[in-house]
């Protein structure tokens, strides 16, 4: 699976996989437009009940 | 090798053994005299090694240009998304997690591809024509509402001007045909 880096933040990057999913992944010093073959997906953040 | 006291003094014997060992080693190593290490420094510059001078087989310039062009297209895509009040982080958070939901979204995309007016309405009004899409694709309206942001992003990628992103999404093919009218 190939991933396209769409957006880079300090803690994470948003990547687009070939099946059309937008995923949050750990940003290992990526550049927007870079193509990756492996990513470390960020676990979903659970919202705490108020 | 064994030393026998009856055959003479030890020191001359040891010297001879050492000498023969050194000759053997030098003969053994002679076959490598023509071989040069890739990590050896080059003649002109001690800091550079031979491996750094070898062609890696990759065209770094065209690769850099490709990344730059993709980056520019993504920048335009993000700007277009911002005109809908959306960011890529929002979309990543509302992206379908289940395979079944992703398939449903792909059915919407297939319907939109077959019905270009959906793209026109989306770009003109900045809103998804939910009623029409639900009727045309056969996807439940609730699913559409829940993944509205994601659907806008995917449909936007299939409008004009995002060829590189579309090329990356070559795997997207609707597995089940949409219920077109």
XYZ file of N, CA and C in Angstrom:
693
model
N 0.851 -1.203 0.000
C 0.000 0.000 0.000
C 0.884 1.249 0.000
N 0.526 2.198 -0.854
C 1.287 3.454 -0.901
C 0.463 4.563 -0.260
N 1.153 5.477 0.374
C 0.490 6.584 1.059
C 1.080 7.909 0.559
N 0.207 8.878 0.346
C 0.650 10.198 -0.099
C 0.527 11.166 1.079
N 1.620 11.833 1.408
C 1.594 12.772 2.540
C 0.853 14.035 2.108
N -0.252 14.334 2.802
C -1.116 15.456 2.407
C -0.896 16.688 3.279
N -0.583 16.448 4.547
C -0.443 17.578 5.472
C 0.497 17.155 6.597
N 1.361 18.063 7.015
C 2.299 17.727 8.093
C 2.084 18.654 9.286
N 1.933 18.075 10.439
C 1.863 18.839 11.690
C 3.045 18.394 12.540
N 3.208 19.077 13.661
C 4.362 18.740 14.502
C 4.267 17.294 15.018
N 3.063 16.892 15.419
C 2.929 15.566 16.026
C 2.440 14.478 15.079
N 1.819 14.873 13.999
C 1.252 13.857 13.097
C 1.228 14.380 11.662
N 0.966 13.462 10.758
C 0.803 13.840 9.348
C -0.496 13.225 8.859
N -1.154 13.876 7.918
C -2.351 13.292 7.308
C -1.917 12.699 5.967
N -2.189 11.415 5.808
C -1.798 10.739 4.570
C -3.037 10.176 3.878
N -2.909 9.979 2.581
C -4.010 9.425 1.784
C -3.549 8.088 1.230
N -4.301 7.039 1.536
C -3.890 5.736 0.999
C -4.518 5.529 -0.382
N -4.133 4.434 -1.028
C -4.584 4.216 -2.408
C -6.066 3.868 -2.491
N -6.656 3.470 -1.376
C -8.079 3.126 -1.382
C -8.957 4.325 -1.054
N -8.326 5.469 -0.816
C -9.100 6.694 -0.599
C -9.315 7.042 0.865
N -8.618 6.387 1.770
C -8.763 6.716 3.195
C -7.783 7.828 3.560
N -8.261 8.799 4.311
C -7.372 9.816 4.879
C -7.033 9.348 6.287
N -5.763 9.204 6.578
C -5.349 8.648 7.876
C -4.385 9.589 8.575
N -4.451 9.528 9.893
C -3.476 10.273 10.698
C -2.320 9.317 11.002
N -1.113 9.759 10.756
C 0.050 8.898 11.016
C 1.117 9.700 11.732
N 2.012 8.981 12.389
C 3.136 9.660 13.061
C 3.981 10.370 12.007
N 4.329 11.601 12.283
C 5.120 12.375 11.318
C 6.610 12.129 11.539
N 7.175 11.288 10.686
C 8.611 10.976 10.807
C 9.392 11.885 9.858
N 9.234 13.178 10.103
C 9.944 14.195 9.311
C 9.574 14.121 7.821
N 8.286 13.961 7.545
C 7.827 13.843 6.160
C 7.697 15.216 5.502
N 7.580 15.192 4.181
C 7.350 16.409 3.390
C 6.023 16.220 2.649
N 5.261 17.302 2.501
C 4.002 17.213 1.750
C 4.336 16.822 0.311
N 3.624 15.817 -0.186
C 3.854 15.341 -1.554
C 4.705 14.083 -1.609
N 5.295 13.732 -0.471
C 6.149 12.538 -0.409
C 5.287 11.281 -0.487
N 5.799 10.241 -1.104
C 5.057 8.977 -1.167
C 5.724 7.982 -0.223
N 4.898 7.309 0.574
C 5.426 6.375 1.572
C 4.900 4.975 1.292
N 5.633 3.990 1.774
C 5.146 2.616 1.635
C 4.696 2.059 2.994
N 5.160 2.698 4.052
C 4.772 2.240 5.396
C 4.514 3.450 6.285
N 3.529 3.336 7.144
C 3.259 4.430 8.081
C 3.018 3.860 9.473
N 3.107 4.722 10.453
C 2.729 4.327 11.820
C 1.442 5.086 12.100
N 0.325 4.359 12.123
C -0.956 5.048 12.298
C -1.140 5.491 13.745
N -1.737 6.653 13.881
C -1.989 7.185 15.222
C -3.259 6.543 15.772
N -3.264 6.124 17.049
C -4.482 5.537 17.605
C -5.573 6.598 17.727
N -6.859 6.215 17.544
C -7.928 7.208 17.645
C -7.999 7.807 19.054
N -8.201 9.110 19.118
C -8.273 9.792 20.419
C -9.692 9.636 20.966
N -9.781 9.084 22.181
C -11.094 8.904 22.805
C -11.472 10.190 23.522
N -12.655 10.675 23.220
C -13.112 11.898 23.882
C -13.606 11.560 25.277
N -13.103 12.291 26.256
C -13.523 12.007 27.623
C -14.920 12.588 27.863
N -15.815 11.828 28.575
C -17.160 12.344 28.825
C -17.131 13.535 29.770
N -17.914 14.533 29.455
C -17.918 15.745 30.305
C -18.894 15.583 31.462
N 51.521 -27.696 14.762
C 52.953 -27.521 14.970
C 53.333 -27.962 16.391
N 54.349 -28.762 16.467
C 54.753 -29.201 17.809
C 56.275 -29.085 17.932
N 56.730 -28.690 19.093
C 58.160 -28.492 19.343
C 58.713 -29.720 20.061
N 59.825 -30.233 19.540
C 60.498 -31.355 20.198
C 61.866 -30.877 20.681
N 62.052 -31.002 21.986
C 63.265 -30.473 22.628
C 64.538 -31.131 22.065
N 64.415 -32.411 21.714
C 65.572 -33.165 21.237
C 66.100 -32.650 19.901
N 65.234 -31.877 19.134
C 65.639 -31.450 17.789
C 66.240 -30.045 17.749
N 66.426 -29.410 18.912
C 67.101 -28.108 18.906
C 66.462 -27.103 19.841
N 67.006 -25.855 19.790
C 66.524 -24.785 20.681
C 65.142 -24.296 20.232
N 64.388 -23.737 21.170
C 63.006 -23.316 20.878
C 62.947 -22.026 20.047
N 63.851 -21.022 20.427
C 63.740 -19.703 19.785
C 63.924 -19.732 18.263
N 64.966 -20.393 17.724
C 65.070 -20.455 16.253
C 63.860 -21.132 15.616
N 63.351 -22.153 16.331
C 62.156 -22.858 15.818
C 60.946 -21.914 15.743
N 60.742 -21.153 16.841
C 59.605 -20.215 16.887
C 59.764 -19.141 15.819
N 61.007 -18.649 15.628
C 61.244 -17.601 14.618
C 60.879 -18.104 13.226
N 61.276 -19.360 12.951
C 60.988 -19.943 11.634
C 59.473 -20.077 11.423
N 58.793 -20.552 12.490
C 57.314 -20.708 12.398
C 56.636 -19.376 12.096
N 57.070 -18.341 12.845
C 56.461 -17.015 12.662
C 56.701 -16.511 11.238
N 57.934 -16.691 10.776
C 58.284 -16.220 9.425
C 57.408 -16.914 8.372
N 57.260 -18.236 8.503
C 56.450 -18.983 7.526
C 54.988 -18.558 7.564
N 54.495 -18.314 8.767
C 53.101 -17.860 8.897
C 52.892 -16.512 8.191
N 53.887 -15.615 8.392
C 53.783 -14.271 7.774
C 53.840 -14.371 6.251
N 54.667 -15.257 5.738
C 54.763 -15.446 4.273
C 53.420 -15.977 3.742
N 52.874 -16.958 4.460
C 51.580 -17.524 4.037
C 50.509 -16.424 3.982
N 50.499 -15.608 5.029
C 49.482 -14.548 5.110
C 49.651 -13.545 3.966
N 50.916 -13.176 3.719
C 51.146 -12.188 2.649
C 50.739 -12.750 1.289
N 50.993 -14.057 1.044
C 50.587 -14.680 -0.229
C 49.056 -14.718 -0.350
N 48.407 -15.019 0.783
C 46.942 -15.111 0.806
C 46.299 -13.753 0.496
N 46.899 -12.718 1.051
C 46.333 -11.368 0.881
C 46.661 -10.762 -0.477
N 47.672 -11.291 -1.163
C 48.108 -10.712 -2.430
C 46.972 -10.727 -3.475
N 46.106 -11.733 -3.371
C 45.016 -11.847 -4.360
C 44.021 -10.686 -4.255
N 44.010 -9.986 -3.122
C 43.074 -8.869 -2.952
C 43.681 -7.509 -3.287
N 44.893 -7.488 -3.787
C 45.558 -6.190 -4.012
C 44.828 -5.349 -5.068
N 44.124 -6.019 -5.996
C 43.413 -5.291 -7.064
C 42.050 -4.789 -6.577
N 41.577 -5.283 -5.445
C 40.246 -4.916 -4.949
C 40.321 -3.619 -4.147
N 39.348 -2.738 -4.408
C 39.313 -1.456 -3.694
C 38.018 -1.386 -2.896
N 38.101 -0.945 -1.663
C 36.893 -0.823 -0.838
C 36.069 0.375 -1.288
N 34.733 0.200 -1.289
C 33.835 1.295 -1.661
C 33.868 2.401 -0.612
N 34.274 2.038 0.574
C 34.307 3.023 1.664
C 35.685 3.665 1.823
N 36.593 3.333 0.925
C 37.927 3.946 0.986
C 37.838 5.389 0.509
N 38.630 6.300 1.099
C 38.583 7.693 0.630
C 39.114 7.814 -0.795
N 38.556 8.773 -1.518
C 39.018 8.984 -2.898
C 40.378 9.674 -2.864
N 41.062 9.677 -4.002
C 42.427 10.224 -4.064
C 42.477 11.709 -3.717
N 41.465 12.448 -4.234
C 41.515 13.910 -4.089
C 41.052 14.395 -2.721
N 40.072 13.736 -2.220
C 39.442 14.252 -1.006
C 39.289 13.137 0.018
N 39.821 13.360 1.193
C 39.748 12.333 2.233
C 38.343 12.176 2.801
N 37.523 13.247 2.690
C 36.189 13.198 3.291
C 35.211 12.376 2.464
N 35.426 12.337 1.153
C 34.505 11.606 0.276
C 34.973 10.180 0.047
N 33.999 9.273 -0.013
C 34.338 7.886 -0.288
C 33.851 7.524 -1.680
N 34.305 6.381 -2.176
C 33.941 5.979 -3.537
C 32.444 5.749 -3.679
N 31.819 5.202 -2.637
C 30.383 4.877 -2.721
C 29.541 6.138 -2.911
N 30.055 7.276 -2.400
C 29.316 8.533 -2.566
C 29.361 9.019 -4.009
N 30.384 8.599 -4.750
C 30.529 9.044 -6.135
C 29.739 8.169 -7.097
N 29.352 6.973 -6.650
C 28.651 6.053 -7.551
C 27.232 6.532 -7.799
N 26.733 6.266 -8.994
C 25.364 6.638 -9.355
C 24.410 5.683 -8.647
N 23.465 6.247 -7.859
C 22.541 5.401 -7.105
C 21.445 4.810 -7.988
N 21.345 5.268 -9.233
C 20.306 4.763 -10.130
C 19.019 5.549 -10.028
N 18.945 6.459 -9.069
C 17.743 7.279 -8.904
C 18.024 8.683 -9.408
N 17.061 9.228 -10.113
C 17.216 10.580 -10.604
C 16.683 11.532 -9.535
N 17.602 12.061 -8.746
C 17.213 12.894 -7.600
C 16.481 14.161 -8.043
N 16.915 14.734 -9.152
C 16.314 16.007 -9.603
C 14.865 15.793 -9.999
N 14.608 14.765 -10.807
C 13.218 14.545 -11.247
C 12.337 14.118 -10.069
N 12.945 13.397 -9.115
C 12.187 12.990 -7.922
C 11.796 14.227 -7.104
N 12.741 15.152 -6.979
C 12.481 16.383 -6.233
C 11.394 17.207 -6.931
N 11.476 17.264 -8.257
C 10.480 18.039 -9.021
C 9.096 17.416 -8.886
N 9.072 16.082 -8.867
C 7.806 15.357 -8.729
C 7.164 15.674 -7.375
N 7.978 15.636 -6.315
C 7.471 15.928 -4.966
C 6.974 17.368 -4.900
N 7.706 18.286 -5.527
C 7.313 19.704 -5.511
C 5.977 19.885 -6.224
N 5.828 19.252 -7.394
C 4.578 19.374 -8.155
C 3.416 18.793 -7.358
N 3.651 17.642 -6.721
C 2.599 17.015 -5.908
C 2.241 17.927 -4.741
N 3.263 18.503 -4.110
C 3.051 19.418 -2.977
C 2.204 20.614 -3.384
N 2.473 21.158 -4.572
C 1.706 22.315 -5.053
C 0.246 21.946 -5.299
N 0.056 20.747 -5.865
C -1.321 20.297 -6.121
C -2.066 20.084 -4.803
N -1.375 19.527 -3.832
C -1.994 19.293 -2.519
C -2.325 20.634 -1.852
N -1.458 21.610 -2.035
C -1.710 22.940 -1.476
C -3.014 23.510 -2.059
N -3.190 23.365 -3.380
C -4.427 23.836 -4.046
C -5.634 23.065 -3.507
N -5.448 21.767 -3.319
C -6.535 20.910 -2.816
C -6.964 21.364 -1.415
N -5.954 21.667 -0.580
C -6.257 22.121 0.786
C -6.960 23.472 0.769
N -6.542 24.348 -0.149
C -7.165 25.667 -0.260
C -8.625 25.519 -0.702
N -8.835 24.586 -1.626
C -10.198 24.330 -2.112
C -11.069 23.773 -0.976
N -10.468 22.873 -0.203
C -11.191 22.309 0.953
C -11.524 23.401 1.967
N -10.584 24.327 2.159
C -10.798 25.416 3.124
C -11.989 26.274 2.711
N -12.240 26.371 1.395
C -13.396 27.154 0.933
C -14.716 26.472 1.325
N -14.616 25.174 1.676
C -15.784 24.448 2.193
C -15.793 24.476 3.728
N -14.821 25.148 4.293
C -14.694 25.198 5.751
C -14.133 23.906 6.326
N -13.355 23.193 5.535
C -12.824 21.894 5.984
C -11.299 21.877 5.985
N -10.745 21.056 6.872
C -9.294 20.832 6.856
C -9.052 19.334 6.701
N -7.849 18.979 6.314
C -7.545 17.554 6.124
C -7.604 16.785 7.436
N -7.319 17.466 8.547
C -7.412 16.802 9.851
C -8.870 16.430 10.135
N -9.809 17.351 9.823
C -11.243 17.049 10.000
C -11.611 15.799 9.207
N -11.094 15.766 7.979
C -11.451 14.651 7.088
C -10.868 13.337 7.579
N -9.617 13.389 8.056
C -8.992 12.169 8.586
C -9.771 11.649 9.790
N -10.356 12.562 10.548
C -11.103 12.145 11.743
C -12.491 11.592 11.398
N -13.033 11.981 10.256
C -14.370 11.487 9.891
C -14.302 10.457 8.759
N -13.099 10.045 8.424
C -12.919 9.066 7.341
C -13.533 7.720 7.751
N -14.203 7.022 6.829
C -14.811 5.735 7.207
C -13.777 4.738 7.730
N -14.122 4.106 8.844
C -13.197 3.132 9.440
C -13.524 1.722 8.936
N -14.816 1.498 8.734
C -15.221 0.144 8.320
C -15.223 0.013 6.795
N -14.873 -1.191 6.368
C -14.810 -1.495 4.931
C -16.163 -1.257 4.261
N -17.239 -1.648 4.977
C -18.590 -1.526 4.425
C -18.952 -0.055 4.158
N -18.567 0.805 5.088
C -18.857 2.237 4.933
C -18.026 2.827 3.799
N -16.781 2.374 3.708
C -15.912 2.865 2.629
C -16.508 2.479 1.270
N -17.030 1.244 1.202
C -17.658 0.792 -0.047
C -18.852 1.665 -0.391
N -19.619 2.012 0.644
C -20.798 2.868 0.425
C -20.356 4.225 -0.130
N -19.261 4.763 0.427
C -18.753 6.058 -0.051
C -18.257 5.938 -1.496
N -17.684 4.792 -1.825
C -17.215 4.594 -3.198
C -18.386 4.484 -4.174
N -19.521 3.977 -3.648
C -20.732 3.920 -4.496
C -21.201 5.341 -4.806
N -21.071 6.210 -3.815
C -21.430 7.629 -4.018
C -20.529 8.231 -5.089
N -19.232 7.907 -4.992
C -18.273 8.438 -5.966
C -18.612 7.937 -7.373
N -18.950 6.648 -7.464
C -19.311 6.069 -8.770
C -20.538 6.768 -9.329
N -21.497 7.032 -8.457
C -22.712 7.722 -8.908
C -22.366 9.134 -9.400
N -21.498 9.835 -8.636
C -21.127 11.210 -9.009
C -20.369 11.230 -10.336
N -19.521 10.194 -10.541
C -18.771 10.130 -11.802
C -19.718 9.965 -12.986
N -20.765 9.163 -12.748
C -21.741 8.921 -13.821
C -22.708 10.094 -13.978
N -22.803 10.932 -12.975
C -23.735 12.068 -13.006
C -22.962 13.355 -12.725
N -22.323 13.935 -13.734
C -21.428 15.087 -13.500
C -22.104 16.289 -12.857
N -23.431 16.336 -12.907
C -24.123 17.490 -12.304
C -23.874 17.564 -10.796
N -23.587 16.413 -10.184
C -23.288 16.375 -8.739
C -22.053 17.238 -8.449
N -21.016 17.099 -9.294
C -19.797 17.896 -9.121
C -20.109 19.379 -9.306
N -20.932 19.675 -10.314
C -21.275 21.077 -10.594
C -21.993 21.707 -9.408
N -22.978 20.970 -8.873
C -23.737 21.485 -7.715
C -22.802 21.670 -6.531
N -21.914 20.702 -6.331
C -20.973 20.766 -5.196
C -20.091 22.019 -5.288
N -19.544 22.265 -6.462
C -18.642 23.413 -6.623
C -19.392 24.745 -6.572
N -20.615 24.729 -7.082
C -21.382 25.971 -7.152
C -21.954 26.363 -5.788
N -22.568 25.397 -5.121
C -23.270 25.712 -3.866
C -22.439 25.402 -2.626
N -21.295 24.715 -2.813
C -20.433 24.273 -1.700
C -21.187 23.326 -0.757
N -22.188 22.664 -1.304
C -22.970 21.701 -0.505
C -23.163 20.424 -1.309
N -23.278 19.326 -0.581
C -23.545 18.049 -1.254
C -25.041 17.932 -1.520
N -25.432 17.606 -2.748
C -26.862 17.380 -2.985
C -27.290 16.027 -2.410
N -27.517 16.014 -1.099
C -27.748 14.769 -0.348
C -28.918 13.943 -0.892
N -30.024 14.646 -1.140
C -31.237 13.935 -1.552
C -30.994 13.180 -2.861
N -30.398 13.893 -3.781
C -30.120 13.314 -5.101
C -29.127 12.151 -4.999
N -28.064 12.347 -4.197
C -27.037 11.298 -4.055
C -27.635 10.060 -3.379
N -28.422 10.283 -2.332
C -29.028 9.150 -1.609
C -29.935 8.355 -2.553
N -30.704 9.074 -3.358
C -31.616 8.392 -4.281
C -30.842 7.695 -5.397
N -29.816 8.356 -5.908
C -29.078 7.819 -7.053
C -28.124 6.697 -6.710
N -27.463 6.795 -5.566
C -26.448 5.784 -5.232
C -27.011 4.646 -4.384
N -28.151 4.893 -3.768
C -28.742 3.862 -2.922
C -28.091 3.786 -1.549
N -27.281 4.780 -1.209
C -26.629 4.797 0.112
C -27.548 5.520 1.096
N -27.622 4.959 2.291
C -28.478 5.519 3.331
C -28.111 6.977 3.626
N -29.113 7.809 3.764
C -28.860 9.249 3.967
C -28.072 9.510 5.267
N -28.341 8.661 6.257
C -27.641 8.819 7.539
C -26.122 8.614 7.352
N -25.776 7.618 6.544
C -24.350 7.359 6.251
C -23.747 8.561 5.528
N -24.508 9.126 4.614
C -24.022 10.293 3.869
C -23.773 11.470 4.803
N -24.735 11.669 5.723
C -24.610 12.801 6.669
C -23.370 12.615 7.544
N -23.188 11.361 7.998
C -22.089 11.068 8.920
C -20.723 11.272 8.256
N -20.648 10.985 6.967
C -19.357 11.082 6.267
C -19.357 12.212 5.251
N -20.145 13.236 5.521
C -20.279 14.366 4.587
C -18.910 14.995 4.263
N -18.115 15.228 5.296
C -16.815 15.893 5.082
C -15.911 15.029 4.199
N -15.883 13.729 4.508
C -15.046 12.817 3.721
C -15.501 12.785 2.267
N -16.815 12.714 2.073
C -17.351 12.649 0.708
C -17.016 13.908 -0.082
N -17.093 15.063 0.588
C -16.741 16.312 -0.097
C -15.287 16.239 -0.578
N -14.397 15.764 0.307
C -12.966 15.686 -0.050
C -12.740 14.748 -1.229
N -13.381 13.572 -1.196
C -13.165 12.599 -2.274
C -13.751 13.124 -3.589
N -14.939 13.698 -3.524
C -15.551 14.224 -4.746
C -14.730 15.392 -5.296
N -14.214 16.196 -4.386
C -13.392 17.335 -4.803
C -12.126 16.860 -5.531
N -11.561 15.760 -5.052
C -10.359 15.222 -5.688
C -10.653 14.772 -7.119
N -11.905 14.462 -7.389
C -12.281 14.001 -8.726
C -12.791 15.132 -9.619
N -12.697 16.380 -9.123
C -13.004 17.499 -10.007
C -11.720 17.839 -10.763
N -11.801 18.781 -11.666
C -10.623 19.090 -12.506
C -9.463 19.661 -11.696
N -8.259 19.336 -12.132
C -7.069 19.976 -11.570
C -6.328 19.168 -10.524
N -6.805 18.003 -10.194
C -6.108 17.209 -9.168
C -5.675 15.849 -9.733
N -4.974 15.911 -10.843
C -4.587 14.674 -11.549
C -3.653 13.799 -10.718
N -2.735 14.435 -9.983
C -1.749 13.630 -9.230
C -2.454 12.875 -8.101
N -3.348 13.574 -7.399
C -4.094 12.918 -6.310
C -4.968 11.815 -6.896
N -5.606 12.109 -8.009
C -6.460 11.104 -8.671
C -5.637 9.902 -9.123
N -4.431 10.186 -9.614
C -3.539 9.105 -10.047
C -3.153 8.211 -8.876
N -2.994 8.837 -7.707
C -2.652 8.063 -6.508
C -3.832 7.179 -6.099
N -5.041 7.680 -6.360
C -6.256 6.940 -5.969
C -6.671 5.934 -7.037
N -5.698 5.408 -7.762
C -6.064 4.494 -8.848
C -6.743 3.223 -8.359
N -6.526 2.926 -7.077
C -7.115 1.698 -6.527
C -8.624 1.841 -6.308
N -9.089 3.098 -6.272
C -10.509 3.299 -5.996
C -11.319 2.872 -7.194
N -11.985 1.801 -7.062
C -12.925 1.359 -8.077
C -14.134 0.841 -7.334
N -15.319 1.296 -7.675
C -16.498 0.805 -6.963
C -16.653 -0.686 -7.151
N -16.741 -1.381 -6.021
C -16.865 -2.859 -6.089
C -18.281 -3.283 -6.447
N -19.232 -2.430 -6.031
C -20.618 -2.711 -6.389
C -21.139 -1.482 -7.102
N -21.791 -1.672 -8.228
C -22.256 -0.532 -9.012
C -23.329 0.259 -8.292
N -23.321 1.573 -8.520
C -24.341 2.433 -7.911
C -25.677 2.245 -8.595
N -26.725 2.564 -7.875
C -28.060 2.405 -8.448
C -28.395 3.692 -9.198
N -27.884 3.777 -10.401
C -28.077 5.004 -11.163
C -29.493 5.104 -11.695
N -29.939 6.346 -11.763
C -31.274 6.547 -12.310
C -31.228 6.665 -13.818
